[in-house]
mmCIF file of C-alpha atoms in Angstrom:
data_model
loop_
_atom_site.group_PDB
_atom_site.id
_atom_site.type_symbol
_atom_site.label_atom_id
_atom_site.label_comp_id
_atom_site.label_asym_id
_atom_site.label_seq_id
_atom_site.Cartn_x
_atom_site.Cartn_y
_atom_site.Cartn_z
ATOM 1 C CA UNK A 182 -2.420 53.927 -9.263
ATOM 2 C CA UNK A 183 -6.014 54.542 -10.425
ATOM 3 C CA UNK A 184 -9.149 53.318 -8.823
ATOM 4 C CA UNK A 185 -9.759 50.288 -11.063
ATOM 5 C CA UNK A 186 -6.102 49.369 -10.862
ATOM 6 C CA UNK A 187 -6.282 49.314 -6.861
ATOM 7 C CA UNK A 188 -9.814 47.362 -7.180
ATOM 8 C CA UNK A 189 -8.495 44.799 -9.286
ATOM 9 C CA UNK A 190 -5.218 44.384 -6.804
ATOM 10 C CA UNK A 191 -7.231 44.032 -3.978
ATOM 11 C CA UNK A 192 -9.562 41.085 -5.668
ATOM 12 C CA UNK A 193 -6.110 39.622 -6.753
ATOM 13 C CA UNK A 194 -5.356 39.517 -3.020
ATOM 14 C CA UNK A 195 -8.539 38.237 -1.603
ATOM 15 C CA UNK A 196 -8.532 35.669 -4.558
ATOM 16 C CA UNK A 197 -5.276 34.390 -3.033
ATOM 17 C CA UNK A 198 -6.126 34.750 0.412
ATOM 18 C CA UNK A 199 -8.769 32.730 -0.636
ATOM 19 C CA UNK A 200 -7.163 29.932 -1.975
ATOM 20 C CA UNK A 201 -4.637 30.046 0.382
ATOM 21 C CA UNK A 202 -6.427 29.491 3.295
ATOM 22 C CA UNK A 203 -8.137 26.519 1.264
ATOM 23 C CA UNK A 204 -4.991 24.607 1.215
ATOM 24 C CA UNK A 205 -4.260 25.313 4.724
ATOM 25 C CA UNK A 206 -7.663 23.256 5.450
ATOM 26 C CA UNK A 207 -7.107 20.416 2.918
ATOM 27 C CA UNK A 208 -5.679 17.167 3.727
ATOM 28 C CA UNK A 209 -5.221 13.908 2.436
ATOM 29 C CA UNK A 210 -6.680 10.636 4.123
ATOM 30 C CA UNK A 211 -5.394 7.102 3.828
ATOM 31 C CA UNK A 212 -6.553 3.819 4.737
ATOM 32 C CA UNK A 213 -4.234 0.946 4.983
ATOM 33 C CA UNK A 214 -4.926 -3.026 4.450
ATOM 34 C CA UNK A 215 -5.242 -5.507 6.932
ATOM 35 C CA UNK A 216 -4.949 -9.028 6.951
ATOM 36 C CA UNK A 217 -6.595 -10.980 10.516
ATOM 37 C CA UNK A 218 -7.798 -14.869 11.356
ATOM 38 C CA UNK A 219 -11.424 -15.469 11.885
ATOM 39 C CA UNK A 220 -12.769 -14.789 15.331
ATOM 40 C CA UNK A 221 -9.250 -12.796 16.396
ATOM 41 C CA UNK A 222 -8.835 -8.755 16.885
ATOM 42 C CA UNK A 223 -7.489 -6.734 13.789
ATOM 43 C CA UNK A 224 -6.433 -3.042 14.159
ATOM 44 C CA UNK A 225 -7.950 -1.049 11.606
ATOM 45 C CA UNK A 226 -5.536 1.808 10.638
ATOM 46 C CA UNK A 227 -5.652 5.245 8.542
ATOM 47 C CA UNK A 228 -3.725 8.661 8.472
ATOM 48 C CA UNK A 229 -4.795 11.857 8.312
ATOM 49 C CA UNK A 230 -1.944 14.338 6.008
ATOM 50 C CA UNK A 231 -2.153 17.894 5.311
ATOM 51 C CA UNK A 232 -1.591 18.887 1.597
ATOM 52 C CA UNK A 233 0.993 21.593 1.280
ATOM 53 C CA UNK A 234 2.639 21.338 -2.151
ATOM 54 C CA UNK A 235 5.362 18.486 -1.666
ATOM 55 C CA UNK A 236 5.105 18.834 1.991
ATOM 56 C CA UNK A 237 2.830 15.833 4.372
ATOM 57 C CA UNK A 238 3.001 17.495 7.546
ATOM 58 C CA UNK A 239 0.905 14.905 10.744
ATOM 59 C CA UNK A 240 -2.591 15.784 11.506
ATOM 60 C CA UNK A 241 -3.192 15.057 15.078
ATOM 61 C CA UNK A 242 -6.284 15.275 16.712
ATOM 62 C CA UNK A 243 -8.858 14.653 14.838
ATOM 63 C CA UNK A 244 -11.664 12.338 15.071
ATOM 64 C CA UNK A 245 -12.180 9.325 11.934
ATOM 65 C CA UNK A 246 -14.855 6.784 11.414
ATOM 66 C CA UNK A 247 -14.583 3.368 10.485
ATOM 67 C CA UNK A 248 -16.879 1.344 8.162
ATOM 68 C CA UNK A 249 -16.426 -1.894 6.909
ATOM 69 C CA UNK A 250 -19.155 -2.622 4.193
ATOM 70 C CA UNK A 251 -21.036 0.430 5.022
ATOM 71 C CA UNK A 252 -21.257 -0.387 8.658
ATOM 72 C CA UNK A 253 -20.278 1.900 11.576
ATOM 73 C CA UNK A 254 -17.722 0.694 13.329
ATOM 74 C CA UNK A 255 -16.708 3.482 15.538
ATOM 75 C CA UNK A 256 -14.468 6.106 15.648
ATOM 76 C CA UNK A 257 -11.217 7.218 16.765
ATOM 77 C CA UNK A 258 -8.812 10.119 16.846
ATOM 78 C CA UNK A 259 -5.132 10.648 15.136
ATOM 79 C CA UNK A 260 -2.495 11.085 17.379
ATOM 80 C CA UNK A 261 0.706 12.959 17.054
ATOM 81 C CA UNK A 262 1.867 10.979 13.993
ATOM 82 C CA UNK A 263 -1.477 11.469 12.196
ATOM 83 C CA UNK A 264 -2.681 7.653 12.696
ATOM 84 C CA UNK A 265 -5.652 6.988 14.313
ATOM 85 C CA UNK A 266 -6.211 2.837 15.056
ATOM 86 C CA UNK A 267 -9.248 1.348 15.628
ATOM 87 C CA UNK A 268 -9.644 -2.697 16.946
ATOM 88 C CA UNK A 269 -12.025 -4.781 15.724
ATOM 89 C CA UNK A 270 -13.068 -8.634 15.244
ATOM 90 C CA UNK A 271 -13.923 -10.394 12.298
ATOM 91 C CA UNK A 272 -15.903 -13.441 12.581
ATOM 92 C CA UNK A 273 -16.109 -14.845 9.151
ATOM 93 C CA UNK A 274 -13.259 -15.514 6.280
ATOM 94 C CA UNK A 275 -13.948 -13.218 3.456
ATOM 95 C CA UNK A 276 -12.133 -10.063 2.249
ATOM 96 C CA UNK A 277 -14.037 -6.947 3.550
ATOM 97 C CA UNK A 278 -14.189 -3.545 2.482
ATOM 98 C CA UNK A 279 -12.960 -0.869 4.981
ATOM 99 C CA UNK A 280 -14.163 2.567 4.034
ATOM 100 C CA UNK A 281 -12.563 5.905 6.322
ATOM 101 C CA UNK A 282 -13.834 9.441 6.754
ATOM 102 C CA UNK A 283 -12.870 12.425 8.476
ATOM 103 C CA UNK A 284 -15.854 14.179 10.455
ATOM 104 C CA UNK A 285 -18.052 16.774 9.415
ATOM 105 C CA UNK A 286 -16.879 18.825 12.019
ATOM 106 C CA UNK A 287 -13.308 18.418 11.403
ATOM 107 C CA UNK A 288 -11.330 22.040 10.242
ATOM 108 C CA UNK A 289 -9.862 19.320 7.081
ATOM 109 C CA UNK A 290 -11.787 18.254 4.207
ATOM 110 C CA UNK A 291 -10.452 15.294 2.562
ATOM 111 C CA UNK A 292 -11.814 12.404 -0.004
ATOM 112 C CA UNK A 293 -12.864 9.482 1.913
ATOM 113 C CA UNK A 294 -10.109 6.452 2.291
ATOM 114 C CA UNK A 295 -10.812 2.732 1.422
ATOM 115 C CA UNK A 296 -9.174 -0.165 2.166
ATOM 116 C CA UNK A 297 -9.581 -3.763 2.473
ATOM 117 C CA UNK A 298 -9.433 -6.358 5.158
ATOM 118 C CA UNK A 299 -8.444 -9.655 4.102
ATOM 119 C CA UNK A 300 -9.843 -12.568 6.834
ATOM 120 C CA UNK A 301 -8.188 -16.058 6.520
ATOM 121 C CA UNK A 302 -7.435 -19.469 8.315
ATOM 122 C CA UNK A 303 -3.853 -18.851 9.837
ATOM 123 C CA UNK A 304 -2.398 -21.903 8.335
ATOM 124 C CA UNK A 305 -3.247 -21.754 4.545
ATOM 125 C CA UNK A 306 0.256 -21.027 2.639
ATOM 126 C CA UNK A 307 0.624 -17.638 1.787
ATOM 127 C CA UNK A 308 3.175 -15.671 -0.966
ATOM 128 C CA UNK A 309 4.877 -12.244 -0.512
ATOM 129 C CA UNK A 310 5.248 -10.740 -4.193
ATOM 130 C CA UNK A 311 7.405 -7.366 -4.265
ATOM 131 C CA UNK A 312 6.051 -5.480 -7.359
ATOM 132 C CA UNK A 313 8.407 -3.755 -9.314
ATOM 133 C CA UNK A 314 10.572 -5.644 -11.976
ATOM 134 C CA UNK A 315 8.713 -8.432 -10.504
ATOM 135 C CA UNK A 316 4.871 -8.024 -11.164
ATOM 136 C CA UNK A 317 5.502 -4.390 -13.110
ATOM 137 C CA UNK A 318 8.062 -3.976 -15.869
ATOM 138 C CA UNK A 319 9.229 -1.259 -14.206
ATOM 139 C CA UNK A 320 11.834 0.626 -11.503
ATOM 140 C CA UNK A 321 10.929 2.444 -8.740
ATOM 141 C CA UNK A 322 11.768 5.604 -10.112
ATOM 142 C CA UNK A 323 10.236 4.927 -13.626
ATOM 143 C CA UNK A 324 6.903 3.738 -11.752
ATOM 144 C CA UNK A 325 6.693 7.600 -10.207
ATOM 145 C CA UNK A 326 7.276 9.158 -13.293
ATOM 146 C CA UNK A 327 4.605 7.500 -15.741
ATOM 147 C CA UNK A 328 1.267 6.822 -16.030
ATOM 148 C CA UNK A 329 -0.386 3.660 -15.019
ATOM 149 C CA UNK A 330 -1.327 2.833 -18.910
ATOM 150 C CA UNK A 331 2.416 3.242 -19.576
ATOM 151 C CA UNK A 332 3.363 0.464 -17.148
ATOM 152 C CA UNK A 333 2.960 -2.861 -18.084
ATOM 153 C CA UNK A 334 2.644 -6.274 -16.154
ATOM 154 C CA UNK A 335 5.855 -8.595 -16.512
ATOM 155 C CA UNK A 336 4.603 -11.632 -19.178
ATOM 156 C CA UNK A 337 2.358 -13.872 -17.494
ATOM 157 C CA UNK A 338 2.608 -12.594 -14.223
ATOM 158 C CA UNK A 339 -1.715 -11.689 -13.881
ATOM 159 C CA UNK A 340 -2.409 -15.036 -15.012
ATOM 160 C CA UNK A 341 0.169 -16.760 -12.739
ATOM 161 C CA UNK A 342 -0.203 -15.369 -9.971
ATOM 162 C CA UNK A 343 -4.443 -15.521 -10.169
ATOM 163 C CA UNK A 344 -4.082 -19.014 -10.744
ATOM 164 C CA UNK A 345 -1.992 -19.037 -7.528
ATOM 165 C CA UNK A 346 -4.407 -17.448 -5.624
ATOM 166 C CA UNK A 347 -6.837 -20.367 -5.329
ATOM 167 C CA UNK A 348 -3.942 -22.309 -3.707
ATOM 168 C CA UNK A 349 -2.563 -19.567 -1.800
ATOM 169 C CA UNK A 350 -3.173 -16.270 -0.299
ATOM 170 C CA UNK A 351 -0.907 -13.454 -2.133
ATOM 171 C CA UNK A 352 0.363 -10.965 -0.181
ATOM 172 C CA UNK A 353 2.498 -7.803 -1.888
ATOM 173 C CA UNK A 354 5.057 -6.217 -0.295
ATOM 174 C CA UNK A 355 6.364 -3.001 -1.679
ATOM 175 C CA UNK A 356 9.400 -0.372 -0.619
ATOM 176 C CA UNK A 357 7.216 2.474 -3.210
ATOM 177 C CA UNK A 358 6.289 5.062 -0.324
ATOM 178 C CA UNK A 359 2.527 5.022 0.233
ATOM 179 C CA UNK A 360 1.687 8.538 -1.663
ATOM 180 C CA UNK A 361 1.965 6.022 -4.244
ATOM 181 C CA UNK A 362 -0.915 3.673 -2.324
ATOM 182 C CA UNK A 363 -4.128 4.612 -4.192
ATOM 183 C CA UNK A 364 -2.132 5.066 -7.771
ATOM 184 C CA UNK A 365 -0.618 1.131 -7.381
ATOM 185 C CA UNK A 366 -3.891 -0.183 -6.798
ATOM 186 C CA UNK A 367 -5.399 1.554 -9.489
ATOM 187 C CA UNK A 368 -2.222 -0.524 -11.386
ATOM 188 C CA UNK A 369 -2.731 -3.852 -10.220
ATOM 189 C CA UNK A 370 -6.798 -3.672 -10.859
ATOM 190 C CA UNK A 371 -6.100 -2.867 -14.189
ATOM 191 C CA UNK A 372 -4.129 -5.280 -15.170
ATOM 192 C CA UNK A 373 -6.739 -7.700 -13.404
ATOM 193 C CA UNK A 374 -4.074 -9.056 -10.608
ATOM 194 C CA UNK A 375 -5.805 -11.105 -7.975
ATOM 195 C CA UNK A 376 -7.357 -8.263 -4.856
ATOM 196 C CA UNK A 377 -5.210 -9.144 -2.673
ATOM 197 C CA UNK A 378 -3.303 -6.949 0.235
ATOM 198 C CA UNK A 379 -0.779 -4.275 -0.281
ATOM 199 C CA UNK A 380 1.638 -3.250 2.106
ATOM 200 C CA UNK A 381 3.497 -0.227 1.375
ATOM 201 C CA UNK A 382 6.595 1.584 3.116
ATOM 202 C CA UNK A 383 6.305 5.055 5.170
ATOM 203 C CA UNK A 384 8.562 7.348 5.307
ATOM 204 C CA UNK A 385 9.865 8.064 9.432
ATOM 205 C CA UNK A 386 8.024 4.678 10.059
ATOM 206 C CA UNK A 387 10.009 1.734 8.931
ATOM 207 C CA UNK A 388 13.703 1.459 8.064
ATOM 208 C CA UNK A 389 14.858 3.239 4.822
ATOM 209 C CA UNK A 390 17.210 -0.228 4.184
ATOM 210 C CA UNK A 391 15.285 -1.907 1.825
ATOM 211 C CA UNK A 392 15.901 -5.255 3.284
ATOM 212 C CA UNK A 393 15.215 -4.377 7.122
ATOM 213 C CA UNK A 394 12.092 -3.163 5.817
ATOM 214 C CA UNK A 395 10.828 -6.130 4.364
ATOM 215 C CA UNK A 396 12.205 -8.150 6.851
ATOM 216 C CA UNK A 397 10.074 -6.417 10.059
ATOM 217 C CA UNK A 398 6.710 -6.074 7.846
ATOM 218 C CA UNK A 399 6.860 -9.928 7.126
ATOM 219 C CA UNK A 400 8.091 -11.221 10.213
ATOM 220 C CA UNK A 401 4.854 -8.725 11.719
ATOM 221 C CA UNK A 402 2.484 -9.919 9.122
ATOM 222 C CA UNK A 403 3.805 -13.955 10.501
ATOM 223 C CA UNK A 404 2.295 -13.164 13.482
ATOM 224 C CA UNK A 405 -1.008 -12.979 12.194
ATOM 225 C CA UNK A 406 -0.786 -15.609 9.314
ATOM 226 C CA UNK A 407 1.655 -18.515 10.496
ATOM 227 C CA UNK A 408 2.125 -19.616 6.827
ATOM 228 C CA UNK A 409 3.834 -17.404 4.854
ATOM 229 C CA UNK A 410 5.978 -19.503 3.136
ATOM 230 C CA UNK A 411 7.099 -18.295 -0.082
ATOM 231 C CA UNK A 412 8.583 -14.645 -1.360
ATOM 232 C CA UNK A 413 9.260 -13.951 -4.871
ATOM 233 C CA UNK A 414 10.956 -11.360 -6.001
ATOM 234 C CA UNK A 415 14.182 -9.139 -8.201
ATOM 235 C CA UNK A 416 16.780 -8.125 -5.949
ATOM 236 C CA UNK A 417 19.530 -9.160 -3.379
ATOM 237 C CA UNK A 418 17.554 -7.556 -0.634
ATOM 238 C CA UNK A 419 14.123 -9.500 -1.655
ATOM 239 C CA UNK A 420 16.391 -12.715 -1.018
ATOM 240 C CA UNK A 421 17.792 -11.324 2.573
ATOM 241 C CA UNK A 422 14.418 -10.290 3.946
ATOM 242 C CA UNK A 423 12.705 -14.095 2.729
ATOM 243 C CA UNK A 424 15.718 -15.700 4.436
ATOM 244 C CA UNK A 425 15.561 -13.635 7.466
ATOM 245 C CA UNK A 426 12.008 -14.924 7.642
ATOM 246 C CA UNK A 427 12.396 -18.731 7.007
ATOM 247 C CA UNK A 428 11.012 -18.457 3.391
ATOM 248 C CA UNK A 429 11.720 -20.460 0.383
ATOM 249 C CA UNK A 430 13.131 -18.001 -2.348
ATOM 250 C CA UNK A 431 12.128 -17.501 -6.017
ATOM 251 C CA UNK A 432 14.228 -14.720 -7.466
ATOM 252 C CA UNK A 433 13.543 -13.322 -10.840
ATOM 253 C CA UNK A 434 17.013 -13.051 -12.599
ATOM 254 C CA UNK A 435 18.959 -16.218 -13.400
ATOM 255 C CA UNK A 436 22.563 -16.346 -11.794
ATOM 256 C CA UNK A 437 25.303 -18.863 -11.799
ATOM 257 C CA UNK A 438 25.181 -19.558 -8.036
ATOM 258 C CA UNK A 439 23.680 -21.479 -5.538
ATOM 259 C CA UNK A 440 22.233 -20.476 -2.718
ATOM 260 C CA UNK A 441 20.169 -22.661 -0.494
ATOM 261 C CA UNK A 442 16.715 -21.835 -0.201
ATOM 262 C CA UNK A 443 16.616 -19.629 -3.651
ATOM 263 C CA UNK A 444 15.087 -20.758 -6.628
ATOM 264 C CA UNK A 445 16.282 -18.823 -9.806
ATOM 265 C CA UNK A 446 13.943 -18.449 -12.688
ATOM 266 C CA UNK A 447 13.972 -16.480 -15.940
ATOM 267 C CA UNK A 448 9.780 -15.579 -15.761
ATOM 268 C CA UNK A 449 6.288 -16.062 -14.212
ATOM 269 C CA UNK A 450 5.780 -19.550 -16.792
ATOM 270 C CA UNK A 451 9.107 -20.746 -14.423
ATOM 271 C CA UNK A 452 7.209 -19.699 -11.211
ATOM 272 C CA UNK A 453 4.195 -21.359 -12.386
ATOM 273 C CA UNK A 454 5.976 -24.621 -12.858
ATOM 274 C CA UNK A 455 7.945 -24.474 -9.751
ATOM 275 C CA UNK A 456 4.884 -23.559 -7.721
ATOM 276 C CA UNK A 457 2.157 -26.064 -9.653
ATOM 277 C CA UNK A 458 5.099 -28.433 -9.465
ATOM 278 C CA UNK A 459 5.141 -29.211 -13.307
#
């Protein structure tokens, strides 16, 4: 091998060390939703992820601060799960904007995380709206493979549900894993749904049953807002985890059954009715 042939190999290598070490140091940073009651304690929450191809190995140990509408709320570090939790109290009702970082001094670099904090009386009735085939025309597994233009909203269901939300507080419950967070949200802006909360499953922290998910995220979310009330959405296990909770039922999908408790409709103009009471 000549001299130019044994430069360019060892550039080729550096190049790659390079990059490699690069992706060893970059991580992905989320911030998750809360909702809270004016004058009580809510728990901020992010996590801190490395970025290795399809790999999301825990970051523990490092130190994030907290803003909520550009304020400095403190800081605090991730533990062996890659969380890192953060209590504070909200005074007013109003929906907030929670904004993460990771510090400067950190061996990561990620983007900075947002989120949202929704603050509101404890007793004003409140929906849980799963989101796909029941806000998005779509499965699970056709959601992951297309982009957000090529998913569409289920007839009516922006309208609706905005309409709804001056009665009610929305809340959507999801089982799409939360890699999918940030790209969802992106979704439901788009398609001008009302900003409401989004609660999304994690893998190793919540039941992979469908059902027992749903049912431990509402009966948790109950805790902090007495009136939830009301789930809508597609499938047998939407039903299960409303019931489990003491919910009236609107499923999406007429059947020739009864079961008390469940409303079956055909589409959002049926929910409307049911819910305006027309």
């Amino acid at each position: 091998m000549n001299k130019k042939n044994i430069l360019i190999v060892i550039l080729i290598l550096y190049r790659f060390n390079h990059l490699f070490a690069e992706a060893q140091r970059s991580a992905k940073l989320v911030a998750y939703d809360s909702i809270v009651v004016p004058g009580q304690e809510v728990i901020l929450s992010a996590k801190l992820e490395k970025k290795i191809l399809f790999f999301r190995p825990d970051v523990k140990g490092e130190k994030l601060f907290f803003y909520i509408d550009n304020k400095n709320m403190g800081e605090s570090v991730t533990d062996n799960d890659g969380f890192a939790y953060l209590p504070c109290t909200i005074i007013k009702p109003g929906i907030f904007e929670l904004t993460v970082k990771v510090s400067t001094a950190s061996e990561f670099f990620s983007d900075t995380a947002s989120a949202k904090i929704f603050c509101s009386d404890k007793k004003k009735p409140t929906i849980i709206v799963d989101i796909d085939h029941t806000v998005a025309d779509v499965s699970w597994l056709g959601y992951i493979t297309r982009s957000n233009i090529k998913v569409k909203p289920l007839k009516n269901a922006p309208e609706i549900l905005q309409k709804l939300s001056k009665k009610y507080n929305i809340i959507f419950v999801t089982k799409r894993e939360d890699v999918f967070l940030r790209k969802t949200k992106d979704w439901l802006k788009m398609y001008k749904f009302p900003d409401a909360p989004v609660f999304f499953w994690d893998w190793g922290n919540y039941p992979i049953s469908s059902a027992k998910y749903k049912s431990e995220r509402i009966k948790k979310l109950k805790q902090i807002w007495k009136n939830i009330s009301i789930g809508i959405g597609d499938r047998d296990t939407d039903i299960e985890a409303y019931l489990e909770n003491g919910m009236k039922v609107i499923k999406i999908g007429k059947e020739n059954k009864i079961i008390p408790n469940v409303t079956f409709v055909s589409d959002w103009e049926e929910i409307g009715n049911s819910l305006f009471g027309k």
